[in-house]
Amino acid sequence: MAAYVLRRILLLIPTLVGIMVLNFVIINAAPGGPVEQVLARVKGTAVQATARIGGGGSEVGGGSAQKPIESAGGSGSTYHGARGIDPAFIKELERQFGFDKPAHERFFLMMKSFLRFDFGNSFFRDRSVVSLVVDKMPVSISLGVWTTLLVYLISIPLGIAKAVRDGSRFDVWTSGAVILGNAIPSFLFAILLIVVFAGGRYLDWFPLRGLVSDDWSSLSPGGKVADYLWHITLPVLSMVIGGFAGLTMLTKNSFLDQINQQYVVTARAKGLSERRVLYGHVFRNAMLIVIAGFPAAFVGMLFTGALLTEVIFSLDGVGLLGFEAAINRDYPVMFGTLYFFTLLGLLMKLVEDVTYVLVDPRIDFDRRD
C-alpha cells in the first residue's frame, strides 16, 4: 500500500502542472484581461465595477490575446479600449500586473510562488488571496457540511429501503422522485424555492439573501442559531434535492448486488433473521463504495457544487468569489483557488482509495497484474 500511495503522490505533480498549464493558456487566450478591465473602468465602459482598482503588483496572471487597436497617438496597442490612453499609463499597468514579462516566465514565477503556497494579492481588492478565501470559507463550509450530511442521511436509508423493496410500489414511486431530482439542476430548484417560499410569488417564509440577518450580532445565542438555520434552509434544501439522487441509486444498486451473492443465500439457509442478514452481513460490503466516496463527495459539495447556489441566494462564499474573480479577470484569485482546490481534489481521490482499504482490508492496490 505504501508503494501505491507513493506512486499516486508522484503522479499528482504532472497532473497538477498539466491542469495549471491548460487553464493558464485558455484564460490568457480569452479577451478582456485585467489591463482591459482597468482601461474600461477608466473610460467608463466597464460592464461590472464592483471591485476596487489598486491592489498592488503581483507576479501571478497573464496577458490577453487581442488584436491591436491604434491609440490616439497613432501607436499600436495590444489592448482593447486603449484609444486615447497614455501609453506610459498602460506600461505602468502592465508592470503592476506583472504583464511586462513573457507568458512562460509569468507561469514559472506563478508556480514557484504556489509551491510555497504564496498566492499573491488580488488585483482589485487590496487583499491577499489567502485572506479573501479564508473570509469566504465559513459560508461554503456551512453549505457543504449541511448538504453532505443531509444527502447521506437521506440517500443511504432510502437506497437500502429501495433495495429491500425492489420492484414494489414504494420503489416505483421513490424512483420517480429520484429521477426528477436527478433531471432538474439544483439551481432551478433554488429558483423554484425562492418563488414559492421567499416572497417571490406565494409565501414569504424565508429570507431571500445572506447567511444571517443584519442584527445577528445583537441576538441571543439561541436566536443566532435560529436565525442562521432560517437563512440556510432554502440554499441547503436546493442542493440536497439536486444531490441525493445519485447516491440513492448507488446505495440501492450496491445493496442489490450484495443481496444476490452466495454468502447471503448461505446466511439465510442457516436460519438468520432478515435483519441480521441485511445489517450484519450485507451492510458492510454494500457500503464500501458509498463510504469510500465520502471524502471526494464532501470536497465536491464544499467547493464546486455551491457556485450557482451562492450566486442565486447572494451568499458571500468561495463560489461567489470565484465567479466575481472570473468576471473581473482577477487572475491571482482565479489561479490561486484553482491550484489549491485542484490539489485538494487530487489528494481526496488518494484518500478515497486509502479509505477503500481501511473499510475492506481485502482490497490491495499493490497486487495487480
Tab-separated table of C-alpha atoms in Angstrom:
chain	number	residue	atom	x	y	z
A	1	MET	CA	0.000	0.000	0.000
A	2	ALA	CA	2.869	2.370	0.785
A	3	ALA	CA	4.318	1.905	-2.700
A	4	TYR	CA	0.929	2.607	-4.272
A	5	VAL	CA	0.488	5.792	-2.217
A	6	LEU	CA	3.983	6.945	-3.204
A	7	ARG	CA	3.228	6.354	-6.901
A	8	ARG	CA	-0.017	8.283	-6.635
A	9	ILE	CA	1.707	11.199	-4.890
A	10	LEU	CA	4.355	11.320	-7.624
A	11	LEU	CA	1.606	11.233	-10.249
A	12	LEU	CA	-0.034	14.252	-8.616
A	13	ILE	CA	2.807	16.509	-9.752
A	14	PRO	CA	2.464	16.164	-13.560
A	15	THR	CA	-1.323	16.051	-13.259
A	16	LEU	CA	-1.432	19.301	-11.305
A	17	VAL	CA	1.071	21.003	-13.604
A	18	GLY	CA	-0.854	19.855	-16.679
A	19	ILE	CA	-4.115	21.259	-15.318
A	20	MET	CA	-2.466	24.575	-14.474
A	21	VAL	CA	-0.805	24.842	-17.907
A	22	LEU	CA	-4.063	24.121	-19.725
A	23	ASN	CA	-6.025	26.668	-17.704
A	24	PHE	CA	-3.246	29.249	-17.964
A	25	VAL	CA	-3.276	29.017	-21.762
A	26	ILE	CA	-7.077	29.141	-22.023
A	27	ILE	CA	-7.502	32.048	-19.605
A	28	ASN	CA	-4.725	34.064	-21.227
A	29	ALA	CA	-6.234	33.479	-24.681
A	30	ALA	CA	-9.599	34.896	-23.571
A	31	PRO	CA	-10.179	38.605	-24.263
A	32	GLY	CA	-10.770	41.165	-21.538
A	33	GLY	CA	-7.791	40.703	-19.222
A	34	PRO	CA	-7.032	42.804	-16.122
A	35	VAL	CA	-5.467	45.640	-18.118
A	36	GLU	CA	-8.549	45.832	-20.342
A	37	GLN	CA	-10.717	45.824	-17.213
A	38	VAL	CA	-8.865	48.860	-15.844
A	39	LEU	CA	-8.945	50.657	-19.192
A	40	ALA	CA	-12.683	50.057	-19.482
A	41	ARG	CA	-13.249	51.467	-15.991
A	42	VAL	CA	-11.071	54.483	-16.704
A	43	LYS	CA	-13.141	55.202	-19.817
A	44	GLY	CA	-16.425	54.380	-18.040
A	45	THR	CA	-17.312	51.427	-20.295
A	46	ALA	CA	-16.801	48.567	-17.838
A	47	VAL	CA	-19.611	46.019	-17.622
A	48	GLN	CA	-19.084	45.467	-13.906
A	49	ALA	CA	-17.042	47.576	-11.488
A	50	THR	CA	-17.727	46.108	-8.077
A	51	ALA	CA	-14.071	45.709	-7.151
A	52	ARG	CA	-11.594	48.461	-6.331
A	53	ILE	CA	-8.575	49.176	-8.501
A	54	GLY	CA	-5.128	49.344	-6.991
A	55	GLY	CA	-4.455	46.020	-5.360
A	56	GLY	CA	-0.714	46.265	-5.807
A	57	GLY	CA	1.576	44.315	-8.082
A	58	SER	CA	1.663	40.580	-8.340
A	59	GLU	CA	3.601	38.101	-10.418
A	60	VAL	CA	0.532	35.913	-10.821
A	61	GLY	CA	-1.514	36.030	-14.004
A	62	GLY	CA	-1.035	36.683	-17.697
A	63	GLY	CA	-1.957	38.908	-20.577
A	64	SER	CA	-4.741	38.565	-23.112
A	65	ALA	CA	-4.555	37.852	-26.799
A	66	GLN	CA	-6.365	40.632	-28.640
A	67	LYS	CA	-5.955	42.309	-31.999
A	68	PRO	CA	-4.003	45.582	-31.915
A	69	ILE	CA	-6.021	48.785	-31.721
A	70	GLU	CA	-4.483	52.132	-32.569
A	71	SER	CA	-4.299	54.594	-29.690
A	72	ALA	CA	-4.975	58.280	-30.092
A	73	GLY	CA	-1.296	58.958	-30.569
A	74	GLY	CA	-1.127	56.610	-33.550
A	75	SER	CA	0.997	53.914	-31.887
A	76	GLY	CA	-0.160	50.292	-31.819
A	77	SER	CA	-1.598	48.833	-28.652
A	78	THR	CA	-2.350	45.217	-27.827
A	79	TYR	CA	-5.368	46.088	-25.644
A	80	HIS	CA	-8.957	46.850	-26.500
A	81	GLY	CA	-10.049	50.241	-25.225
A	82	ALA	CA	-6.543	51.732	-25.422
A	83	ARG	CA	-7.516	54.504	-27.832
A	84	GLY	CA	-6.823	57.874	-26.235
A	85	ILE	CA	-4.937	56.378	-23.250
A	86	ASP	CA	-1.377	57.466	-22.495
A	87	PRO	CA	0.966	54.562	-23.453
A	88	ALA	CA	3.023	55.260	-20.315
A	89	PHE	CA	-0.079	54.587	-18.217
A	90	ILE	CA	-0.586	51.268	-19.993
A	91	LYS	CA	3.062	50.329	-19.413
A	92	GLU	CA	2.641	51.089	-15.714
A	93	LEU	CA	-0.451	48.888	-15.574
A	94	GLU	CA	1.480	46.056	-17.229
A	95	ARG	CA	4.253	46.428	-14.696
A	96	GLN	CA	1.837	46.438	-11.729
A	97	PHE	CA	0.025	43.362	-13.007
A	98	GLY	CA	3.260	41.590	-13.915
A	99	PHE	CA	2.491	41.563	-17.651
A	100	ASP	CA	5.831	43.123	-18.570
A	101	LYS	CA	7.286	39.590	-18.651
A	102	PRO	CA	6.792	36.845	-21.265
A	103	ALA	CA	3.956	34.372	-20.680
A	104	HIS	CA	6.225	31.406	-19.921
A	105	GLU	CA	8.172	33.429	-17.345
A	106	ARG	CA	4.949	34.543	-15.673
A	107	PHE	CA	3.812	30.928	-15.460
A	108	PHE	CA	7.027	29.672	-13.878
A	109	LEU	CA	7.068	32.554	-11.390
A	110	MET	CA	3.447	31.782	-10.533
A	111	MET	CA	4.105	28.076	-9.973
A	112	LYS	CA	7.234	28.851	-7.939
A	113	SER	CA	5.124	31.020	-5.625
A	114	PHE	CA	2.346	28.437	-5.475
A	115	LEU	CA	4.794	25.758	-4.321
A	116	ARG	CA	5.299	27.912	-1.224
A	117	PHE	CA	1.513	28.455	-1.023
A	118	ASP	CA	2.121	32.123	-1.737
A	119	PHE	CA	-0.846	33.074	-3.913
A	120	GLY	CA	-0.104	36.796	-4.046
A	121	ASN	CA	-2.591	39.652	-3.783
A	122	SER	CA	-5.857	40.223	-5.563
A	123	PHE	CA	-5.574	42.663	-8.452
A	124	PHE	CA	-8.668	44.618	-7.461
A	125	ARG	CA	-9.364	44.045	-3.754
A	126	ASP	CA	-6.207	45.264	-1.942
A	127	ARG	CA	-6.014	41.959	-0.041
A	128	SER	CA	-4.144	38.693	-0.253
A	129	VAL	CA	-5.822	35.743	-1.974
A	130	VAL	CA	-5.463	33.640	1.183
A	131	SER	CA	-7.263	36.189	3.370
A	132	LEU	CA	-10.066	36.504	0.807
A	133	VAL	CA	-10.599	32.747	0.655
A	134	VAL	CA	-10.437	32.385	4.445
A	135	ASP	CA	-13.107	35.083	4.841
A	136	LYS	CA	-15.414	33.315	2.375
A	137	MET	CA	-14.868	29.789	3.684
A	138	PRO	CA	-17.465	29.842	6.531
A	139	VAL	CA	-20.303	30.234	4.029
A	140	SER	CA	-19.064	27.460	1.740
A	141	ILE	CA	-18.289	25.186	4.680
A	142	SER	CA	-21.794	25.719	6.044
A	143	LEU	CA	-23.356	24.774	2.726
A	144	GLY	CA	-21.019	21.835	2.180
A	145	VAL	CA	-21.330	20.327	5.659
A	146	TRP	CA	-25.119	20.569	5.895
A	147	THR	CA	-25.672	19.425	2.323
A	148	THR	CA	-23.343	16.441	2.559
A	149	LEU	CA	-24.757	15.418	5.943
A	150	LEU	CA	-28.378	15.572	4.779
A	151	VAL	CA	-27.640	13.887	1.458
A	152	TYR	CA	-26.061	10.906	3.220
A	153	LEU	CA	-28.744	10.767	5.922
A	154	ILE	CA	-31.471	10.676	3.255
A	155	SER	CA	-29.830	8.684	0.474
A	156	ILE	CA	-28.449	5.729	2.434
A	157	PRO	CA	-31.681	4.744	4.262
A	158	LEU	CA	-33.710	5.414	1.110
A	159	GLY	CA	-31.355	3.366	-1.045
A	160	ILE	CA	-31.467	0.452	1.421
A	161	ALA	CA	-35.273	0.609	1.576
A	162	LYS	CA	-35.494	0.604	-2.221
A	163	ALA	CA	-33.173	-2.385	-2.467
A	164	VAL	CA	-35.126	-4.389	0.099
A	165	ARG	CA	-38.420	-3.487	-1.596
A	166	ASP	CA	-37.109	-3.750	-5.153
A	167	GLY	CA	-39.977	-3.741	-7.657
A	168	SER	CA	-42.615	-2.728	-5.112
A	169	ARG	CA	-44.889	0.287	-5.357
A	170	PHE	CA	-42.642	2.115	-2.882
A	171	ASP	CA	-39.649	1.507	-5.150
A	172	VAL	CA	-41.513	2.763	-8.212
A	173	TRP	CA	-42.772	5.971	-6.594
A	174	THR	CA	-39.445	6.838	-4.984
A	175	SER	CA	-37.671	6.122	-8.275
A	176	GLY	CA	-39.856	8.789	-9.835
A	177	ALA	CA	-38.722	11.273	-7.196
A	178	VAL	CA	-35.101	10.247	-7.707
A	179	ILE	CA	-35.353	10.662	-11.480
A	180	LEU	CA	-36.942	14.078	-11.041
A	181	GLY	CA	-34.215	15.163	-8.633
A	182	ASN	CA	-31.525	13.911	-10.993
A	183	ALA	CA	-33.040	15.524	-14.081
A	184	ILE	CA	-33.584	19.039	-12.729
A	185	PRO	CA	-30.459	21.056	-11.818
A	186	SER	CA	-30.189	22.305	-8.259
A	187	PHE	CA	-30.178	25.949	-9.358
A	188	LEU	CA	-33.642	25.502	-10.895
A	189	PHE	CA	-34.850	24.098	-7.583
A	190	ALA	CA	-33.288	27.134	-5.919
A	191	ILE	CA	-35.261	29.489	-8.162
A	192	LEU	CA	-38.447	27.486	-7.525
A	193	LEU	CA	-37.909	27.659	-3.761
A	194	ILE	CA	-37.413	31.416	-3.948
A	195	VAL	CA	-40.591	31.857	-5.965
A	196	VAL	CA	-42.656	29.705	-3.613
A	197	PHE	CA	-41.161	30.313	-0.147
A	198	ALA	CA	-39.098	33.532	-0.256
A	199	GLY	CA	-41.676	36.104	-1.269
A	200	GLY	CA	-41.200	35.579	-4.982
A	201	ARG	CA	-44.887	34.914	-5.665
A	202	TYR	CA	-46.656	32.893	-2.981
A	203	LEU	CA	-45.226	32.588	0.536
A	204	ASP	CA	-42.761	34.794	2.392
A	205	TRP	CA	-41.432	32.368	4.987
A	206	PHE	CA	-37.670	32.554	4.375
A	207	PRO	CA	-35.170	35.352	3.681
A	208	LEU	CA	-34.058	35.896	0.122
A	209	ARG	CA	-30.357	36.537	0.661
A	210	GLY	CA	-27.492	36.321	3.118
A	211	LEU	CA	-26.425	33.769	5.705
A	212	VAL	CA	-27.558	35.780	8.753
A	213	SER	CA	-29.680	38.856	9.459
A	214	ASP	CA	-28.202	42.346	9.811
A	215	ASP	CA	-28.887	42.355	13.572
A	216	TRP	CA	-27.406	38.880	14.105
A	217	SER	CA	-24.697	40.110	16.486
A	218	SER	CA	-27.299	41.544	18.859
A	219	LEU	CA	-29.317	38.314	19.101
A	220	SER	CA	-29.129	35.819	21.962
A	221	PRO	CA	-27.173	32.571	21.404
A	222	GLY	CA	-30.384	30.671	20.707
A	223	GLY	CA	-31.596	33.458	18.450
A	224	LYS	CA	-28.330	33.368	16.487
A	225	VAL	CA	-28.689	29.631	15.865
A	226	ALA	CA	-32.335	30.011	14.820
A	227	ASP	CA	-31.517	32.935	12.538
A	228	TYR	CA	-28.651	31.029	10.923
A	229	LEU	CA	-30.812	27.942	10.300
A	230	TRP	CA	-33.615	30.156	8.984
A	231	HIS	CA	-31.308	31.683	6.374
A	232	ILE	CA	-29.563	28.487	5.301
A	233	THR	CA	-32.675	26.313	4.892
A	234	LEU	CA	-33.504	27.157	1.277
A	235	PRO	CA	-29.918	27.071	-0.095
A	236	VAL	CA	-29.207	23.714	1.544
A	237	LEU	CA	-32.587	22.293	0.518
A	238	SER	CA	-31.962	23.225	-3.122
A	239	MET	CA	-28.584	21.474	-3.069
A	240	VAL	CA	-29.917	18.386	-1.261
A	241	ILE	CA	-32.745	17.943	-3.755
A	242	GLY	CA	-30.302	18.078	-6.625
A	243	GLY	CA	-27.668	15.886	-4.972
A	244	PHE	CA	-29.393	12.953	-3.271
A	245	ALA	CA	-30.456	11.115	-6.453
A	246	GLY	CA	-27.082	9.721	-7.485
A	247	LEU	CA	-26.131	8.477	-4.018
A	248	THR	CA	-29.557	6.882	-3.526
A	249	MET	CA	-29.262	4.809	-6.703
A	250	LEU	CA	-25.645	3.954	-5.910
A	251	THR	CA	-26.690	2.634	-2.491
A	252	LYS	CA	-29.615	0.673	-3.916
A	253	ASN	CA	-27.581	-0.962	-6.690
A	254	SER	CA	-24.767	-1.795	-4.286
A	255	PHE	CA	-27.185	-3.491	-1.892
A	256	LEU	CA	-28.942	-5.366	-4.706
A	257	ASP	CA	-25.597	-6.661	-5.921
A	258	GLN	CA	-24.693	-7.953	-2.465
A	259	ILE	CA	-28.138	-9.396	-1.700
A	260	ASN	CA	-27.791	-11.714	-4.681
A	261	GLN	CA	-24.409	-13.045	-3.566
A	262	GLN	CA	-23.956	-16.651	-2.433
A	263	TYR	CA	-22.946	-15.740	1.132
A	264	VAL	CA	-26.343	-14.102	1.646
A	265	VAL	CA	-28.122	-17.256	0.498
A	266	THR	CA	-25.957	-19.271	2.898
A	267	ALA	CA	-26.701	-16.934	5.805
A	268	ARG	CA	-30.422	-17.223	5.175
A	269	ALA	CA	-30.153	-21.003	4.928
A	270	LYS	CA	-28.601	-21.060	8.404
A	271	GLY	CA	-31.792	-19.517	9.771
A	272	LEU	CA	-30.520	-15.983	10.410
A	273	SER	CA	-33.175	-13.295	10.546
A	274	GLU	CA	-33.551	-10.987	7.590
A	275	ARG	CA	-32.443	-8.031	9.711
A	276	ARG	CA	-29.337	-9.920	10.826
A	277	VAL	CA	-28.531	-10.859	7.237
A	278	LEU	CA	-29.089	-7.343	5.951
A	279	TYR	CA	-27.236	-5.349	8.593
A	280	GLY	CA	-24.806	-7.988	9.856
A	281	HIS	CA	-23.534	-9.246	6.507
A	282	VAL	CA	-24.737	-7.179	3.546
A	283	PHE	CA	-24.341	-3.709	5.011
A	284	ARG	CA	-20.553	-3.652	5.352
A	285	ASN	CA	-19.871	-4.942	1.839
A	286	ALA	CA	-22.580	-2.846	0.204
A	287	MET	CA	-21.493	0.361	1.937
A	288	LEU	CA	-17.884	0.019	0.820
A	289	ILE	CA	-18.258	2.104	-2.307
A	290	VAL	CA	-20.524	4.642	-0.569
A	291	ILE	CA	-18.261	5.252	2.424
A	292	ALA	CA	-15.092	5.332	0.342
A	293	GLY	CA	-16.514	8.067	-1.859
A	294	PHE	CA	-17.382	10.345	1.062
A	295	PRO	CA	-14.161	12.473	1.081
A	296	ALA	CA	-14.400	13.289	-2.617
A	297	ALA	CA	-18.151	13.905	-2.353
A	298	PHE	CA	-17.639	16.299	0.546
A	299	VAL	CA	-14.958	18.277	-1.282
A	300	GLY	CA	-17.158	18.424	-4.369
A	301	MET	CA	-20.095	19.736	-2.359
A	302	LEU	CA	-17.893	22.148	-0.454
A	303	PHE	CA	-16.023	23.850	-3.255
A	304	THR	CA	-17.812	23.286	-6.552
A	305	GLY	CA	-21.453	22.451	-6.077
A	306	ALA	CA	-22.342	25.688	-4.284
A	307	LEU	CA	-21.357	28.153	-7.024
A	308	LEU	CA	-24.786	28.819	-8.556
A	309	THR	CA	-26.485	28.467	-5.178
A	310	GLU	CA	-24.266	31.187	-3.714
A	311	VAL	CA	-24.934	33.443	-6.691
A	312	ILE	CA	-28.718	32.908	-6.583
A	313	PHE	CA	-29.019	33.415	-2.820
A	314	SER	CA	-26.325	36.148	-2.668
A	315	LEU	CA	-24.214	34.132	-0.236
A	316	ASP	CA	-20.708	35.550	0.023
A	317	GLY	CA	-18.786	32.293	-0.232
A	318	VAL	CA	-15.924	30.808	-2.224
A	319	GLY	CA	-18.198	30.078	-5.181
A	320	LEU	CA	-19.295	33.701	-5.470
A	321	LEU	CA	-15.684	34.827	-5.002
A	322	GLY	CA	-14.609	32.673	-7.942
A	323	PHE	CA	-17.491	33.954	-10.062
A	324	GLU	CA	-16.584	37.586	-9.389
A	325	ALA	CA	-12.899	36.857	-9.998
A	326	ALA	CA	-13.731	35.373	-13.409
A	327	ILE	CA	-15.921	38.356	-14.332
A	328	ASN	CA	-13.281	40.890	-13.209
A	329	ARG	CA	-10.348	38.828	-14.554
A	330	ASP	CA	-8.737	38.776	-11.127
A	331	TYR	CA	-6.019	36.308	-12.115
A	332	PRO	CA	-4.368	35.804	-8.698
A	333	VAL	CA	-7.711	34.745	-7.211
A	334	MET	CA	-8.571	32.589	-10.225
A	335	PHE	CA	-5.262	30.760	-10.437
A	336	GLY	CA	-4.680	30.611	-6.686
A	337	THR	CA	-8.032	28.995	-5.929
A	338	LEU	CA	-7.684	26.729	-8.976
A	339	TYR	CA	-4.297	25.474	-7.776
A	340	PHE	CA	-5.375	24.919	-4.178
A	341	PHE	CA	-8.692	23.216	-4.867
A	342	THR	CA	-7.257	21.089	-7.681
A	343	LEU	CA	-4.512	19.894	-5.357
A	344	LEU	CA	-7.088	19.249	-2.650
A	345	GLY	CA	-9.284	17.307	-5.075
A	346	LEU	CA	-6.374	15.118	-6.228
A	347	LEU	CA	-5.425	14.401	-2.621
A	348	MET	CA	-9.033	13.494	-1.815
A	349	LYS	CA	-9.009	10.947	-4.636
A	350	LEU	CA	-5.979	9.380	-2.985
A	351	VAL	CA	-7.758	9.438	0.383
A	352	GLU	CA	-10.712	7.743	-1.302
A	353	ASP	CA	-8.505	4.842	-2.423
A	354	VAL	CA	-6.941	4.546	1.037
A	355	THR	CA	-10.437	4.535	2.543
A	356	TYR	CA	-11.331	1.551	0.380
A	357	VAL	CA	-8.518	-0.411	2.022
A	358	LEU	CA	-9.457	0.739	5.523
A	359	VAL	CA	-13.094	-0.257	5.019
A	360	ASP	CA	-12.241	-3.583	3.362
A	361	PRO	CA	-8.686	-4.899	4.024
A	362	ARG	CA	-9.186	-7.481	1.274
A	363	ILE	CA	-8.530	-4.723	-1.289
A	364	ASP	CA	-4.854	-4.389	-2.163
A	365	PHE	CA	-3.880	-1.942	-4.900
A	366	ASP	CA	-0.316	-3.314	-4.968
A	367	ARG	CA	-1.437	-6.801	-6.022
A	368	ARG	CA	-2.454	-6.122	-9.582
A	369	ASP	CA	-1.464	-7.881	-12.773
